[in-house]
Short mmCIF file of C-alpha atoms in Angstrom, two decimals:
data_model
loop_
_atom_site.label_atom_id
_atom_site.label_comp_id
_atom_site.label_asym_id
_atom_site.label_seq_id
_atom_site.Cartn_x
_atom_site.Cartn_y
_atom_site.Cartn_z
CA MET A 1 0.00 0.00 0.00
CA LEU A 2 1.45 3.38 -1.01
CA PHE A 3 0.31 6.75 0.36
CA PHE A 4 1.49 10.17 -0.81
CA LEU A 5 1.45 13.44 1.13
CA THR A 6 2.70 16.39 -0.89
CA GLN A 7 3.43 19.94 0.21
CA VAL A 8 5.42 22.78 -1.36
CA TRP A 9 8.58 24.09 0.28
CA TYR A 10 10.20 27.11 -1.40
CA ASN A 11 9.09 25.89 -4.85
CA LYS A 12 10.56 22.44 -4.22
CA THR A 13 8.40 19.34 -3.92
CA ILE A 14 8.44 17.40 -0.68
CA LEU A 15 7.00 13.90 -0.76
CA LYS A 16 6.40 11.86 2.36
CA MET A 17 5.69 8.31 1.30
CA LYS A 18 4.56 5.42 3.41
CA VAL A 19 5.54 2.05 2.02
CA GLY A 20 4.45 -0.71 4.38
CA PHE A 21 5.99 0.32 7.70
CA ASN A 22 8.91 2.22 6.19
CA PHE A 23 8.78 5.96 5.60
CA MET A 24 10.80 7.79 2.98
CA LEU A 25 11.35 11.52 2.62
CA SER A 26 11.95 12.75 -0.94
CA ARG A 27 12.54 16.17 -2.44
CA GLU A 28 12.88 17.13 -6.06
CA TYR A 29 15.20 19.91 -7.25
CA THR A 30 16.39 21.36 -10.55
CA VAL A 31 20.13 21.94 -10.88
CA ALA A 32 20.72 25.65 -11.52
CA SER A 33 24.52 25.67 -11.57
CA SER A 34 25.90 26.08 -15.09
CA ASP A 35 28.57 23.50 -14.19
CA GLY A 36 26.03 20.96 -12.97
CA ILE A 37 27.16 18.56 -10.27
CA HIS A 38 30.83 18.05 -11.06
CA ALA A 39 33.54 16.63 -8.76
CA ARG A 40 33.60 19.33 -6.05
CA PRO A 41 29.85 19.64 -5.40
CA ALA A 42 29.52 15.85 -5.72
CA SER A 43 32.15 15.36 -3.01
CA LEU A 44 30.38 17.90 -0.76
CA LEU A 45 27.06 16.06 -1.20
CA VAL A 46 28.67 12.67 -0.54
CA SER A 47 30.37 14.08 2.57
CA ALA A 48 27.06 15.46 3.88
CA ALA A 49 25.25 12.17 3.19
CA SER A 50 28.01 10.11 4.81
CA LYS A 51 27.43 11.85 8.14
CA PHE A 52 24.28 9.72 8.50
CA PRO A 53 25.53 6.10 8.48
CA ASP A 54 22.22 4.55 9.60
CA THR A 55 20.20 6.35 6.94
CA SER A 56 19.69 5.22 3.35
CA ILE A 57 20.12 8.17 0.96
CA SER A 58 19.72 7.96 -2.80
CA LEU A 59 20.01 10.38 -5.69
CA THR A 60 17.89 9.93 -8.80
CA ALA A 61 18.58 11.71 -12.09
CA LYS A 62 17.88 10.87 -15.72
CA GLY A 63 16.01 7.75 -14.65
CA HIS A 64 18.95 6.30 -12.72
CA ASP A 65 19.17 5.83 -8.96
CA VAL A 66 22.49 5.82 -7.06
CA ASN A 67 23.65 5.81 -3.45
CA LEU A 68 24.41 9.43 -2.49
CA LYS A 69 27.19 8.17 -0.23
CA SER A 70 29.13 6.95 -3.30
CA ILE A 71 31.21 9.53 -5.18
CA MET A 72 31.53 7.18 -8.16
CA GLY A 73 27.76 6.70 -8.27
CA VAL A 74 27.07 10.42 -8.17
CA MET A 75 29.70 11.22 -10.80
CA SER A 76 28.41 8.43 -13.07
CA LEU A 77 25.11 10.30 -13.48
CA GLY A 78 26.74 13.20 -15.33
CA ILE A 79 24.29 15.74 -13.90
CA GLY A 80 24.27 18.99 -15.86
CA GLN A 81 22.45 22.28 -15.59
CA HIS A 82 18.62 22.08 -15.65
CA THR A 83 18.66 18.38 -14.72
CA ARG A 84 15.88 17.39 -12.33
CA ILE A 85 17.17 15.40 -9.36
CA ILE A 86 15.39 13.63 -6.53
CA ILE A 87 16.96 13.06 -3.11
CA SER A 88 15.26 10.17 -1.24
CA ILE A 89 16.03 9.35 2.38
CA SER A 90 14.83 6.63 4.71
CA GLY A 91 15.99 5.95 8.24
CA ASP A 92 16.02 7.42 11.71
CA ASP A 93 17.57 10.79 10.80
CA GLU A 94 15.58 11.54 7.63
CA GLN A 95 14.83 15.20 8.34
CA ALA A 96 18.30 16.04 9.67
CA ALA A 97 19.92 14.35 6.66
CA MET A 98 17.63 16.16 4.20
CA ASP A 99 18.32 19.51 5.88
CA SER A 100 22.08 18.89 5.74
CA ILE A 101 22.03 17.92 2.06
CA GLN A 102 19.73 20.80 1.17
CA ASP A 103 22.10 23.22 2.95
CA VAL A 104 24.96 21.95 0.75
CA LEU A 105 22.82 22.38 -2.38
CA ILE A 106 21.85 25.95 -1.46
CA LYS A 107 25.20 27.18 -0.03
CA ASN A 108 27.10 25.94 -3.07
CA ARG A 109 24.52 27.36 -5.50
CA ILE A 110 23.80 23.97 -7.02
CA ILE A 111 20.05 24.60 -6.98
#
């Protein structure tokens, strides 16, 4: 059984999904940086995600899903400007992890 609760947060979509007994927090963004997500911003995102070892964090772009804690996975997506990305998080620290990753995206002008 799948339930969706959607609300808007600063023009970004927040989805709170219930799948069985597991919850997942997802947000969709559009990459604004003309350089896209190259090595430096990718390493900053991976570093932020890695601070939450008990939380599953994925990045989806161009129809592919990778572990956000893997620099090779993130770089393999080749995310350019105007690419829509989805960050999905499940685990105990969902909100803290999402806030941390979103801070990296905003402070480094990725979105």
